[in-house]
Amino acid sequence: MKILLIEDDEETAAYLVNGLTEHGHIVDHAAEGRSGLFLATEGSYDVLIVDRMLPALDGLAVVKAIRSARIKAPVLFLTALGDIDERVAGLNSGGDDYLVKPFAFSELVARLAALARRPVLTDIAPNLLRVADLEVDLIKRTVMRGGQMIELQPREFRLLEYLMRHAGQVVTRTMLLEHVWDFHFDPRTSVVETHISRLRAKLGAGPELIHTVRGHGYALRAPE
């Protein structure tokens, strides 16, 4: 893959550039937001890694500008800011995934590979996500399938949004607990399974969109 890394910490940047190059990827590096935005708009990249806190232009502003320029390359935010509000802000700005420092390099590589495999969502506007006949409006906070409105509770909406943003990718129970419920431990309850079951029921009797991947988690994908 051709990867753009926008990271101001020299030690972290060198570590990532060396590691990703050893994995056979081509990596361009920018040490601050403005130069990173220039590279993103001038080059063609498979995946972007963007630090949340950057000099000159912060990560959120960079990604918003990238999306405004209609650049659809997936973006992985890399940051020390790990609370739920920061993650939501990153995803709402146009990011696709969020990895909190410190992190395992193997997890970074796996997340980049998953992002690169993701099917491109049909987005008819920056605030809309669509997979098959399912459409989520992130501004109006509405959900429609086959032209029919679906009423969701706030937690159900967050769960569906996370699955939609990771369409085609297997998301684990732990990932859902962290990103949807903000649990950084396993409460040993069936909260995820219960909400998945309710969400499936509300999405109706059409072709199944939310699939259980036994031993791993769940995946939302369009019918083949």
Tab-separated table of C-alpha atoms in Angstrom:
chain	number	residue	atom	x	y	z
A	1	MET	CA	0.000	0.000	0.000
A	2	LYS	CA	0.946	3.629	-0.408
A	3	ILE	CA	0.504	5.263	2.981
A	4	LEU	CA	0.619	8.877	4.119
A	5	LEU	CA	1.717	9.345	7.734
A	6	ILE	CA	1.037	12.748	9.328
A	7	GLU	CA	2.800	12.626	12.698
A	8	ASP	CA	4.817	15.320	14.474
A	9	ASP	CA	6.612	13.125	17.027
A	10	GLU	CA	9.957	12.272	15.403
A	11	GLU	CA	10.522	9.034	17.321
A	12	THR	CA	7.022	7.695	16.621
A	13	ALA	CA	7.226	8.712	12.964
A	14	ALA	CA	10.608	7.028	12.440
A	15	TYR	CA	9.359	3.863	14.134
A	16	LEU	CA	6.255	3.706	11.952
A	17	VAL	CA	8.021	4.570	8.694
A	18	ASN	CA	10.660	1.890	9.290
A	19	GLY	CA	8.142	-0.741	10.379
A	20	LEU	CA	5.693	-0.135	7.549
A	21	THR	CA	8.504	-0.039	4.981
A	22	GLU	CA	9.734	-3.387	6.261
A	23	HIS	CA	6.217	-4.718	5.635
A	24	GLY	CA	6.559	-3.700	1.987
A	25	HIS	CA	4.558	-0.470	2.053
A	26	ILE	CA	5.491	2.891	0.529
A	27	VAL	CA	5.310	5.593	3.187
A	28	ASP	CA	5.354	9.379	2.820
A	29	HIS	CA	5.719	11.379	6.020
A	30	ALA	CA	4.630	14.891	6.968
A	31	ALA	CA	5.552	16.371	10.357
A	32	GLU	CA	2.749	18.952	10.590
A	33	GLY	CA	-0.805	19.505	9.430
A	34	ARG	CA	-0.408	21.885	6.513
A	35	SER	CA	2.279	19.873	4.730
A	36	GLY	CA	0.271	16.714	5.407
A	37	LEU	CA	-2.829	18.235	3.836
A	38	PHE	CA	-0.782	19.291	0.808
A	39	LEU	CA	0.559	15.755	0.318
A	40	ALA	CA	-2.901	14.247	0.799
A	41	THR	CA	-4.439	16.456	-1.874
A	42	GLU	CA	-1.541	16.170	-4.309
A	43	GLY	CA	-0.860	12.453	-4.001
A	44	SER	CA	-2.877	9.257	-4.258
A	45	TYR	CA	-2.816	7.131	-1.111
A	46	ASP	CA	-4.454	3.870	-0.100
A	47	VAL	CA	-4.581	4.772	3.605
A	48	LEU	CA	-3.798	7.839	5.717
A	49	ILE	CA	-2.495	7.757	9.312
A	50	VAL	CA	-3.189	11.086	11.004
A	51	ASP	CA	-2.108	12.160	14.478
A	52	ARG	CA	-4.899	13.939	16.358
A	53	MET	CA	-2.691	16.724	17.778
A	54	LEU	CA	-0.556	18.399	15.111
A	55	PRO	CA	1.218	21.761	14.800
A	56	ALA	CA	0.009	24.328	12.254
A	57	LEU	CA	-3.246	22.468	11.556
A	58	ASP	CA	-4.688	19.824	13.878
A	59	GLY	CA	-5.741	16.363	12.784
A	60	LEU	CA	-9.474	17.054	12.794
A	61	ALA	CA	-9.038	20.080	10.540
A	62	VAL	CA	-6.776	18.117	8.206
A	63	VAL	CA	-9.271	15.297	7.785
A	64	LYS	CA	-12.227	17.658	7.349
A	65	ALA	CA	-10.313	19.428	4.579
A	66	ILE	CA	-9.411	16.098	2.971
A	67	ARG	CA	-13.049	15.025	2.936
A	68	SER	CA	-14.129	18.418	1.590
A	69	ALA	CA	-11.716	17.810	-1.280
A	70	ARG	CA	-13.626	14.548	-1.980
A	71	ILE	CA	-10.638	12.369	-1.086
A	72	LYS	CA	-12.063	9.028	0.042
A	73	ALA	CA	-8.907	7.223	1.205
A	74	PRO	CA	-9.590	5.689	4.640
A	75	VAL	CA	-8.123	7.569	7.610
A	76	LEU	CA	-6.788	6.037	10.818
A	77	PHE	CA	-6.460	8.518	13.670
A	78	LEU	CA	-3.445	7.856	15.900
A	79	THR	CA	-3.553	9.716	19.185
A	80	ALA	CA	-3.058	9.830	22.928
A	81	LEU	CA	-6.589	11.242	23.342
A	82	GLY	CA	-8.706	8.185	24.004
A	83	ASP	CA	-11.936	9.309	25.658
A	84	ILE	CA	-15.227	8.695	23.898
A	85	ASP	CA	-15.859	12.347	22.956
A	86	GLU	CA	-12.491	12.555	21.186
A	87	ARG	CA	-13.122	9.322	19.311
A	88	VAL	CA	-16.557	10.501	18.231
A	89	ALA	CA	-15.106	13.841	17.099
A	90	GLY	CA	-12.490	12.028	15.043
A	91	LEU	CA	-15.027	9.759	13.375
A	92	ASN	CA	-17.444	12.610	12.730
A	93	SER	CA	-14.694	14.663	11.094
A	94	GLY	CA	-14.320	11.946	8.455
A	95	GLY	CA	-11.996	9.452	10.127
A	96	ASP	CA	-12.593	5.727	9.713
A	97	ASP	CA	-10.829	4.238	12.721
A	98	TYR	CA	-9.097	5.319	15.915
A	99	LEU	CA	-6.021	3.828	17.586
A	100	VAL	CA	-4.940	5.141	20.981
A	101	LYS	CA	-1.286	5.477	21.978
A	102	PRO	CA	0.513	3.444	23.198
A	103	PHE	CA	-0.391	0.741	20.710
A	104	ALA	CA	0.930	-2.562	19.407
A	105	PHE	CA	2.469	-2.266	15.944
A	106	SER	CA	0.805	-5.552	14.949
A	107	GLU	CA	-2.609	-4.039	15.718
A	108	LEU	CA	-1.775	-0.971	13.623
A	109	VAL	CA	-0.836	-3.173	10.663
A	110	ALA	CA	-4.017	-5.232	11.069
A	111	ARG	CA	-6.212	-2.135	11.232
A	112	LEU	CA	-4.571	-0.639	8.133
A	113	ALA	CA	-5.115	-3.879	6.229
A	114	ALA	CA	-8.771	-3.963	7.316
A	115	LEU	CA	-9.292	-0.354	6.209
A	116	ALA	CA	-7.725	-1.067	2.836
A	117	ARG	CA	-10.085	-4.035	2.336
A	118	ARG	CA	-13.210	-2.062	3.156
A	119	PRO	CA	-15.700	-1.548	0.356
A	120	VAL	CA	-16.249	2.082	-0.532
A	121	LEU	CA	-19.486	3.319	0.995
A	122	THR	CA	-21.850	5.032	-1.386
A	123	ASP	CA	-21.997	8.513	0.092
A	124	ILE	CA	-24.494	10.811	-1.548
A	125	ALA	CA	-23.512	13.556	0.908
A	126	PRO	CA	-20.747	13.852	3.529
A	127	ASN	CA	-23.233	13.233	6.344
A	128	LEU	CA	-24.761	10.075	4.830
A	129	LEU	CA	-23.630	6.469	5.078
A	130	ARG	CA	-25.188	3.793	2.897
A	131	VAL	CA	-24.748	0.043	2.610
A	132	ALA	CA	-27.128	-1.716	0.217
A	133	ASP	CA	-30.600	-0.240	0.930
A	134	LEU	CA	-29.686	0.903	4.457
A	135	GLU	CA	-29.006	4.631	4.886
A	136	VAL	CA	-27.845	6.527	7.982
A	137	ASP	CA	-27.996	10.328	8.176
A	138	LEU	CA	-25.377	11.430	10.722
A	139	ILE	CA	-26.726	14.983	11.009
A	140	LYS	CA	-30.454	14.278	11.258
A	141	ARG	CA	-29.705	11.080	13.224
A	142	THR	CA	-32.154	9.120	11.099
A	143	VAL	CA	-32.066	5.601	9.672
A	144	MET	CA	-33.915	4.349	6.607
A	145	ARG	CA	-34.022	0.979	4.911
A	146	GLY	CA	-35.740	0.472	1.598
A	147	GLY	CA	-37.220	3.938	1.928
A	148	GLN	CA	-38.814	3.130	5.297
A	149	MET	CA	-37.882	5.085	8.435
A	150	ILE	CA	-36.504	3.028	11.326
A	151	GLU	CA	-36.720	4.337	14.877
A	152	LEU	CA	-33.626	3.593	16.948
A	153	GLN	CA	-32.663	4.358	20.519
A	154	PRO	CA	-29.473	6.483	20.902
A	155	ARG	CA	-27.304	3.467	21.809
A	156	GLU	CA	-28.699	1.461	18.915
A	157	PHE	CA	-27.894	4.351	16.580
A	158	ARG	CA	-24.296	4.509	17.849
A	159	LEU	CA	-23.969	0.760	17.394
A	160	LEU	CA	-25.290	0.898	13.828
A	161	GLU	CA	-23.113	3.907	12.981
A	162	TYR	CA	-20.003	2.063	14.186
A	163	LEU	CA	-20.911	-1.024	12.154
A	164	MET	CA	-21.602	1.123	9.078
A	165	ARG	CA	-18.285	2.950	9.390
A	166	HIS	CA	-16.586	-0.448	9.515
A	167	ALA	CA	-18.686	-2.041	6.750
A	168	GLY	CA	-17.117	-5.239	5.469
A	169	GLN	CA	-14.807	-5.446	8.485
A	170	VAL	CA	-15.167	-7.835	11.408
A	171	VAL	CA	-15.585	-5.895	14.648
A	172	THR	CA	-15.068	-7.714	17.919
A	173	ARG	CA	-17.197	-7.582	21.056
A	174	THR	CA	-14.343	-5.732	22.776
A	175	MET	CA	-14.240	-3.094	20.030
A	176	LEU	CA	-17.984	-2.521	20.385
A	177	LEU	CA	-17.778	-2.289	24.173
A	178	GLU	CA	-14.992	0.307	23.899
A	179	HIS	CA	-16.373	2.430	21.073
A	180	VAL	CA	-20.127	2.213	21.665
A	181	TRP	CA	-20.359	1.773	25.437
A	182	ASP	CA	-16.999	3.303	26.450
A	183	PHE	CA	-16.176	0.211	28.536
A	184	HIS	CA	-12.454	-0.487	28.836
A	185	PHE	CA	-13.145	-3.758	30.588
A	186	ASP	CA	-15.479	-6.676	29.953
A	187	PRO	CA	-18.582	-6.306	32.166
A	188	ARG	CA	-19.456	-9.952	31.509
A	189	THR	CA	-22.963	-9.125	30.400
A	190	SER	CA	-24.901	-9.811	27.225
A	191	VAL	CA	-25.335	-6.100	26.450
A	192	VAL	CA	-23.689	-6.363	23.011
A	193	GLU	CA	-25.591	-9.484	22.004
A	194	THR	CA	-28.885	-7.995	23.199
A	195	HIS	CA	-28.432	-4.765	21.239
A	196	ILE	CA	-27.314	-6.628	18.101
A	197	SER	CA	-30.450	-8.770	18.312
A	198	ARG	CA	-32.689	-5.701	18.710
A	199	LEU	CA	-30.941	-3.920	15.857
A	200	ARG	CA	-31.369	-6.890	13.541
A	201	ALA	CA	-35.075	-7.014	14.377
A	202	LYS	CA	-35.548	-3.303	13.701
A	203	LEU	CA	-33.726	-3.519	10.354
A	204	GLY	CA	-36.526	-5.766	9.169
A	205	ALA	CA	-37.022	-9.014	7.343
A	206	GLY	CA	-34.982	-8.167	4.227
A	207	PRO	CA	-31.621	-9.735	3.386
A	208	GLU	CA	-29.467	-10.010	6.505
A	209	LEU	CA	-26.940	-7.176	6.837
A	210	ILE	CA	-25.434	-7.847	10.279
A	211	HIS	CA	-23.617	-11.172	10.283
A	212	THR	CA	-22.206	-13.082	13.235
A	213	VAL	CA	-18.625	-14.221	12.633
A	214	ARG	CA	-18.348	-17.055	15.122
A	215	GLY	CA	-15.428	-16.743	17.489
A	216	HIS	CA	-14.608	-13.250	16.272
A	217	GLY	CA	-17.509	-10.787	16.346
A	218	TYR	CA	-19.840	-9.169	13.837
A	219	ALA	CA	-19.690	-7.746	10.320
A	220	LEU	CA	-22.139	-5.500	8.494
A	221	ARG	CA	-22.008	-6.106	4.773
A	222	ALA	CA	-24.230	-5.888	1.729
A	223	PRO	CA	-25.878	-9.083	0.433
A	224	GLU	CA	-23.869	-10.821	-2.257
